[in-house]
mmCIF file of C-alpha atoms and ligand atoms in Angstrom:
data_model
loop_
_atom_site.group_PDB
_atom_site.id
_atom_site.type_symbol
_atom_site.label_atom_id
_atom_site.label_comp_id
_atom_site.label_asym_id
_atom_site.label_seq_id
_atom_site.Cartn_x
_atom_site.Cartn_y
_atom_site.Cartn_z
ATOM 1 C CA MET A 1 -30.126 29.776 23.059
ATOM 2 C CA ASP A 2 -32.289 32.729 21.638
ATOM 3 C CA GLN A 3 -31.120 32.419 18.388
ATOM 4 C CA ILE A 4 -32.171 29.222 18.101
ATOM 5 C CA VAL A 5 -35.296 29.406 19.313
ATOM 6 C CA ARG A 6 -35.676 32.375 16.599
ATOM 7 C CA ASP A 7 -34.353 30.412 13.909
ATOM 8 C CA LEU A 8 -36.636 26.994 14.829
ATOM 9 C CA GLU A 9 -39.700 29.522 15.128
ATOM 10 C CA ARG A 10 -39.541 30.478 11.741
ATOM 11 C CA ALA A 11 -39.230 26.822 10.526
ATOM 12 C CA VAL A 12 -42.563 25.599 12.242
ATOM 13 C CA ARG A 13 -45.134 25.449 9.298
ATOM 14 C CA ASN A 14 -48.112 26.303 10.978
ATOM 15 C CA VAL A 15 -51.540 24.351 8.502
ATOM 16 C CA PRO A 16 -54.903 25.855 9.267
ATOM 17 C CA ASP A 17 -57.723 23.832 9.958
ATOM 18 C CA PHE A 18 -55.972 20.202 10.128
ATOM 19 C CA PRO A 19 -56.781 17.816 11.163
ATOM 20 C CA THR A 20 -60.286 19.291 11.613
ATOM 21 C CA PRO A 21 -61.630 22.696 10.969
ATOM 22 C CA GLY A 22 -60.111 25.630 13.357
ATOM 23 C CA ILE A 23 -57.399 23.575 14.393
ATOM 24 C CA GLN A 24 -53.994 25.097 13.823
ATOM 25 C CA PHE A 25 -51.616 22.470 13.091
ATOM 26 C CA LYS A 26 -47.783 22.965 14.189
ATOM 27 C CA ASP A 27 -46.310 21.198 11.800
ATOM 28 C CA ILE A 28 -42.449 20.204 12.617
ATOM 29 C CA THR A 29 -41.081 18.481 9.648
ATOM 30 C CA PRO A 30 -39.289 21.357 8.338
ATOM 31 C CA ILE A 31 -37.110 21.141 11.177
ATOM 32 C CA LEU A 32 -36.707 17.343 11.097
ATOM 33 C CA ALA A 33 -35.779 18.316 7.219
ATOM 34 C CA ASP A 34 -33.126 20.462 7.980
ATOM 35 C CA PRO A 35 -29.472 18.892 9.569
ATOM 36 C CA ASN A 36 -28.761 22.224 11.253
ATOM 37 C CA LEU A 37 -32.098 22.596 12.679
ATOM 38 C CA LEU A 38 -33.020 19.253 13.769
ATOM 39 C CA ASN A 39 -29.499 19.292 16.331
ATOM 40 C CA ARG A 40 -30.342 22.335 17.580
ATOM 41 C CA ALA A 41 -33.660 21.162 18.276
ATOM 42 C CA VAL A 42 -32.488 18.546 20.303
ATOM 43 C CA GLU A 43 -30.324 20.577 21.516
ATOM 44 C CA ALA A 44 -32.831 23.070 23.026
ATOM 45 C CA LEU A 45 -35.084 20.190 24.232
ATOM 46 C CA ALA A 46 -32.409 18.522 26.080
ATOM 47 C CA HIS A 47 -30.470 21.964 27.654
ATOM 48 C CA PRO A 48 -32.196 21.852 31.228
ATOM 49 C CA PHE A 49 -31.774 17.997 31.592
ATOM 50 C CA GLU A 50 -28.114 17.776 30.983
ATOM 51 C CA GLN A 51 -27.285 17.359 34.338
ATOM 52 C CA ALA A 52 -30.428 15.591 35.524
ATOM 53 C CA GLY A 53 -29.041 11.984 35.517
ATOM 54 C CA ILE A 54 -31.878 11.000 33.005
ATOM 55 C CA THR A 55 -32.454 7.168 32.357
ATOM 56 C CA LYS A 56 -35.029 6.783 30.118
ATOM 57 C CA VAL A 57 -37.033 9.118 27.943
ATOM 58 C CA VAL A 58 -40.663 8.236 27.594
ATOM 59 C CA GLY A 59 -41.906 9.637 23.765
ATOM 60 C CA ILE A 60 -45.506 9.597 22.948
ATOM 61 C CA GLU A 61 -47.133 8.348 19.694
ATOM 62 C CA ALA A 62 -46.392 9.153 17.274
ATOM 63 C CA ARG A 63 -44.049 12.456 16.749
ATOM 64 C CA GLY A 64 -43.363 12.335 20.144
ATOM 65 C CA PHE A 65 -40.762 9.146 19.207
ATOM 66 C CA ILE A 66 -38.679 10.872 16.599
ATOM 67 C CA LEU A 67 -37.079 13.915 18.622
ATOM 68 C CA GLY A 68 -37.699 11.950 21.936
ATOM 69 C CA ALA A 69 -34.977 8.690 20.290
ATOM 70 C CA MET A 70 -33.107 12.001 19.553
ATOM 71 C CA LEU A 71 -33.459 13.123 22.875
ATOM 72 C CA ALA A 72 -32.555 9.937 24.755
ATOM 73 C CA HIS A 73 -29.282 9.205 22.711
ATOM 74 C CA HIS A 74 -28.492 13.035 23.383
ATOM 75 C CA LEU A 75 -28.782 12.459 27.375
ATOM 76 C CA GLY A 76 -27.011 8.658 27.160
ATOM 77 C CA ALA A 77 -30.841 7.873 28.161
ATOM 78 C CA GLY A 78 -33.087 4.740 26.789
ATOM 79 C CA PHE A 79 -36.180 5.181 24.898
ATOM 80 C CA VAL A 80 -39.620 4.127 25.955
ATOM 81 C CA PRO A 81 -42.472 4.498 23.412
ATOM 82 C CA VAL A 82 -45.895 5.364 24.548
ATOM 83 C CA ARG A 83 -48.862 3.771 22.348
ATOM 84 C CA LYS A 84 -52.191 4.255 21.613
ATOM 85 C CA LYS A 85 -54.124 1.161 22.520
ATOM 86 C CA GLY A 86 -53.811 -2.097 20.661
ATOM 87 C CA LYS A 87 -50.605 -1.381 19.221
ATOM 88 C CA LEU A 88 -47.799 -2.127 21.580
ATOM 89 C CA PRO A 89 -47.211 -6.401 21.365
ATOM 90 C CA TYR A 90 -46.101 -7.338 25.258
ATOM 91 C CA GLU A 91 -48.138 -6.861 28.195
ATOM 92 C CA THR A 92 -49.242 -3.117 29.122
ATOM 93 C CA VAL A 93 -50.201 -0.782 31.633
ATOM 94 C CA SER A 94 -52.680 1.903 30.330
ATOM 95 C CA SER A 95 -53.835 5.369 30.923
ATOM 96 C CA GLU A 96 -57.019 7.497 30.071
ATOM 97 C CA TYR A 97 -57.370 10.811 28.962
ATOM 98 C CA GLU A 98 -60.131 13.021 27.818
ATOM 99 C CA LEU A 99 -60.145 14.914 24.416
ATOM 100 C CA GLU A 100 -62.524 17.608 23.456
ATOM 101 C CA TYR A 101 -65.111 14.839 23.479
ATOM 102 C CA GLY A 102 -64.991 11.248 24.560
ATOM 103 C CA VAL A 103 -61.714 9.730 25.991
ATOM 104 C CA ASP A 104 -58.366 7.874 24.574
ATOM 105 C CA VAL A 105 -56.029 5.297 25.938
ATOM 106 C CA ILE A 106 -52.140 5.315 26.206
ATOM 107 C CA GLU A 107 -50.256 2.206 26.747
ATOM 108 C CA MET A 108 -46.701 1.509 27.776
ATOM 109 C CA HIS A 109 -45.051 -1.836 28.146
ATOM 110 C CA VAL A 110 -45.305 -3.065 31.487
ATOM 111 C CA ASP A 111 -41.816 -3.537 32.386
ATOM 112 C CA ALA A 112 -40.368 -0.443 30.244
ATOM 113 C CA ILE A 113 -39.291 2.239 33.601
ATOM 114 C CA ALA A 114 -37.918 0.199 36.425
ATOM 115 C CA PRO A 115 -38.299 1.672 39.978
ATOM 116 C CA ASN A 116 -35.059 3.201 39.994
ATOM 117 C CA ASP A 117 -35.277 5.529 36.394
ATOM 118 C CA ARG A 118 -35.230 8.807 36.467
ATOM 119 C CA VAL A 119 -37.614 9.929 33.244
ATOM 120 C CA LEU A 120 -38.135 12.616 31.088
ATOM 121 C CA ILE A 121 -41.428 12.785 29.277
ATOM 122 C CA HIS A 122 -41.582 14.336 25.610
ATOM 123 C CA ASP A 123 -44.106 15.235 23.311
ATOM 124 C CA ASP A 124 -43.423 17.446 20.071
ATOM 125 C CA VAL A 125 -46.603 19.663 21.363
ATOM 126 C CA ILE A 126 -48.610 20.344 24.507
ATOM 127 C CA ALA A 127 -51.765 21.607 23.652
ATOM 128 C CA THR A 128 -54.260 20.726 26.392
ATOM 129 C CA GLY A 129 -51.794 18.713 28.214
ATOM 130 C CA GLY A 130 -54.320 15.551 28.696
ATOM 131 C CA THR A 131 -51.646 13.100 26.526
ATOM 132 C CA ALA A 132 -49.005 14.116 28.373
ATOM 133 C CA ALA A 133 -50.461 14.038 31.756
ATOM 134 C CA ALA A 134 -51.228 10.487 30.863
ATOM 135 C CA GLY A 135 -48.166 9.433 29.859
ATOM 136 C CA TYR A 136 -46.458 11.221 33.685
ATOM 137 C CA ASP A 137 -49.190 8.463 34.890
ATOM 138 C CA LEU A 138 -47.635 5.213 33.447
ATOM 139 C CA ALA A 139 -44.072 6.387 34.079
ATOM 140 C CA ARG A 140 -45.540 6.940 37.719
ATOM 141 C CA HIS A 141 -47.331 3.648 37.544
ATOM 142 C CA ALA A 142 -44.713 2.030 36.645
ATOM 143 C CA GLY A 143 -42.730 3.070 39.903
ATOM 144 C CA GLY A 144 -40.315 5.783 37.821
ATOM 145 C CA GLU A 145 -39.378 8.909 39.123
ATOM 146 C CA VAL A 146 -40.813 11.626 36.653
ATOM 147 C CA VAL A 147 -37.853 14.572 36.742
ATOM 148 C CA GLY A 148 -39.636 16.614 33.974
ATOM 149 C CA PHE A 149 -41.300 17.074 30.540
ATOM 150 C CA ALA A 150 -39.499 18.805 27.260
ATOM 151 C CA PHE A 151 -41.462 19.568 24.529
ATOM 152 C CA LEU A 152 -40.940 21.589 21.619
ATOM 153 C CA ILE A 153 -44.048 23.562 21.141
ATOM 154 C CA GLU A 154 -46.319 25.125 24.083
ATOM 155 C CA LEU A 155 -49.538 26.325 23.206
ATOM 156 C CA THR A 156 -49.716 28.646 26.167
ATOM 157 C CA PHE A 157 -53.428 29.496 25.489
ATOM 158 C CA LEU A 158 -54.982 25.920 26.285
ATOM 159 C CA GLU A 159 -53.134 26.179 29.626
ATOM 160 C CA GLY A 160 -51.885 22.205 29.172
ATOM 161 C CA ARG A 161 -49.150 22.863 31.957
ATOM 162 C CA ALA A 162 -51.678 23.351 34.362
ATOM 163 C CA LYS A 163 -52.785 19.541 33.876
ATOM 164 C CA LEU A 164 -48.955 18.838 34.977
ATOM 165 C CA ASP A 165 -47.444 18.551 38.594
ATOM 166 C CA ASP A 166 -45.666 21.963 38.526
ATOM 167 C CA SER A 167 -43.373 20.916 41.236
ATOM 168 C CA LEU A 168 -41.459 19.196 38.234
ATOM 169 C CA MET A 169 -39.329 21.201 35.617
ATOM 170 C CA ILE A 170 -41.777 22.025 32.955
ATOM 171 C CA HIS A 171 -39.433 22.435 29.646
ATOM 172 C CA THR A 172 -40.936 23.998 26.542
ATOM 173 C CA VAL A 173 -38.702 25.255 23.858
ATOM 174 C CA MET A 174 -41.215 27.601 21.869
ATOM 175 C CA GLN A 175 -44.189 29.021 23.485
ATOM 176 C CA VAL A 176 -47.204 30.301 21.224
HETATM 177 P P1 AMP B 201 -53.350 17.064 24.097
HETATM 178 O O1 AMP B 201 -54.415 18.399 24.073
HETATM 179 O O2 AMP B 201 -51.903 18.218 25.201
HETATM 180 O O3 AMP B 201 -53.303 16.328 24.965
HETATM 181 O O4 AMP B 201 -52.583 16.940 22.750
HETATM 182 C C1 AMP B 201 -52.535 15.653 22.023
HETATM 183 C C2 AMP B 201 -51.691 15.315 20.881
HETATM 184 O O5 AMP B 201 -51.805 16.171 20.002
HETATM 185 C C3 AMP B 201 -50.377 15.761 21.901
HETATM 186 O O6 AMP B 201 -49.411 14.514 21.065
HETATM 187 C C4 AMP B 201 -50.015 16.682 20.599
HETATM 188 O O7 AMP B 201 -48.348 16.959 20.176
HETATM 189 C C5 AMP B 201 -50.586 16.665 19.484
HETATM 190 N N1 AMP B 201 -51.355 18.173 19.126
HETATM 191 C C6 AMP B 201 -52.345 18.957 19.254
HETATM 192 N N2 AMP B 201 -52.635 19.806 19.263
HETATM 193 C C7 AMP B 201 -51.672 20.221 18.124
HETATM 194 C C8 AMP B 201 -51.386 21.558 16.836
HETATM 195 N N3 AMP B 201 -52.044 22.773 17.082
HETATM 196 N N4 AMP B 201 -50.520 21.079 16.070
HETATM 197 C C9 AMP B 201 -49.614 19.896 16.149
HETATM 198 N N5 AMP B 201 -50.185 18.482 17.521
HETATM 199 C C10 AMP B 201 -50.982 19.329 18.262
#
């Protein structure tokens, strides 16, 4: 597993000052473009959850959709998209979370998760943790049992994990 992590780390492209000055954007598209790295990234994300009986993977717009859907396929689970406000066509539940300036809202279809579902929440990057915490709220609101979180990259200096339920498995493949 260590070699996989090193190979993935080498492939992440750091883009300075995107989308705003002072932000170093973690671009995972070189991983997605490489068949071998893509396959191993999914395996590394799934690893702690192989025997966890996950029935739904919740992926957060937009980059959480890519590996999230693959993760669902790998784990034999369904995939649930969580989107920005106003994008989903059917009845939704919503959760508000804080940004650096102001608030944002994410939504999920009201029937996407059943009370007996075992849920894994996924996004590519955990930064401040606000988005993942809002995703957790949606899954809980729907009655699902959240088993854990899986992120490809954790920006540890932002301490996003502190916003998440620490009794759950919070799995991050790379830490920077
Ligand atoms: P968070 O602050 O954890 O709520 O992150 C907000 C969203 O922006 C998440 O979907 C992250 O994947 C994304 N994000 C935040 N910071 C970065 C970064 N430095 N590089 C790439 N994506 C980021």
